[in-house]
Short mmCIF file of C-alpha atoms in Angstrom, two decimals:
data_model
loop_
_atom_site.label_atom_id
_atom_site.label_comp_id
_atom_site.label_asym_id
_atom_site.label_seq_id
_atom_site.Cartn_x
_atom_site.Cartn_y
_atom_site.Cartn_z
CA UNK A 1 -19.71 -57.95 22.50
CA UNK A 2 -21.17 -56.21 19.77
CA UNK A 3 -19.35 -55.42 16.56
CA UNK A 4 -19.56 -52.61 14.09
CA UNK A 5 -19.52 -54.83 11.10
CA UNK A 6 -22.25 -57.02 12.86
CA UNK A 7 -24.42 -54.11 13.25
CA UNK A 8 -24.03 -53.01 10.27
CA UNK A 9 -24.63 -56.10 8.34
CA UNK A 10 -27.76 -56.32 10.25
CA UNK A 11 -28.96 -53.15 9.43
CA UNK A 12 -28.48 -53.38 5.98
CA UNK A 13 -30.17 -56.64 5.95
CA UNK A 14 -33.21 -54.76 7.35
CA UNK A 15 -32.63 -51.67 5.54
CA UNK A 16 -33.10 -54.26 1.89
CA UNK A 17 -36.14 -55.36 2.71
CA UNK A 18 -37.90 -52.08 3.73
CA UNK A 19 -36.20 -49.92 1.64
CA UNK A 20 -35.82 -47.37 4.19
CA UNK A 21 -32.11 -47.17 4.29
CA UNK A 22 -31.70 -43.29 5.70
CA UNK A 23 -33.85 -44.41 8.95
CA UNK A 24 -32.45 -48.02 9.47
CA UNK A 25 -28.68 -46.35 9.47
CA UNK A 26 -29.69 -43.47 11.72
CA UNK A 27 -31.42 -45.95 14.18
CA UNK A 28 -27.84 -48.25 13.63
CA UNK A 29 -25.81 -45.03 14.35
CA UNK A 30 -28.01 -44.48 17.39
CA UNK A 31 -28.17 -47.80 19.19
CA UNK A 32 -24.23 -48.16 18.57
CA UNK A 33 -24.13 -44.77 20.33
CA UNK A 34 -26.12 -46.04 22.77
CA UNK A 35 -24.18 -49.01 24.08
CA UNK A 36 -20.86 -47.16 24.43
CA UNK A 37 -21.85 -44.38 26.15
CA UNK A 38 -23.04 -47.23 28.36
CA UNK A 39 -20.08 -49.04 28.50
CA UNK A 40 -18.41 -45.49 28.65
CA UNK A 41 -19.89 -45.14 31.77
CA UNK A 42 -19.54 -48.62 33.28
CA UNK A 43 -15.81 -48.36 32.69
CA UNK A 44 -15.46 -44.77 34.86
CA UNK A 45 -17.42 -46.09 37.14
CA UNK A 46 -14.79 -49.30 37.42
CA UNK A 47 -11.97 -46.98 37.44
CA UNK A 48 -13.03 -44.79 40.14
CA UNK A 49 -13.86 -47.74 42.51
CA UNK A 50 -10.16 -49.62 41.81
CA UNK A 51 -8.61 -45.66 41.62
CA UNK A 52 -9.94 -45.68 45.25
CA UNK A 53 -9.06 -48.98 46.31
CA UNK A 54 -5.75 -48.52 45.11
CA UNK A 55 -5.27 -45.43 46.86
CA UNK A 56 -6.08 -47.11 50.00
CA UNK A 57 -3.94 -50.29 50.15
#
């Protein structure tokens, strides 16, 4: 798993040597956003197969 802090950290890291802080951030902001709308969707997907399964035992 993936932590804020640790994705941060690493951005900053890259955004000190290239100096290109506004970019580096908005590319952070974006990747985060990335991986939990995917997780997002991997969890409804589990719910909605143990909702059914559930419904049918």
């Amino acid at each position: 798993m993936i932590a804020v802090p640790e994705l941060m950290s690493k951005g900053f890291e890259i955004a000190s040597i290239t100096f290109e802080y506004l970019s580096v951030y908005l590319l952070t902001a974006v990747i985060y956003g990335s991986i939990t709308l995917v997780f997002l969707g991997l969890v409804r997907v589990f719910e909605q197969r143990l909702g059914r399964h559930l419904q049918r035992n």
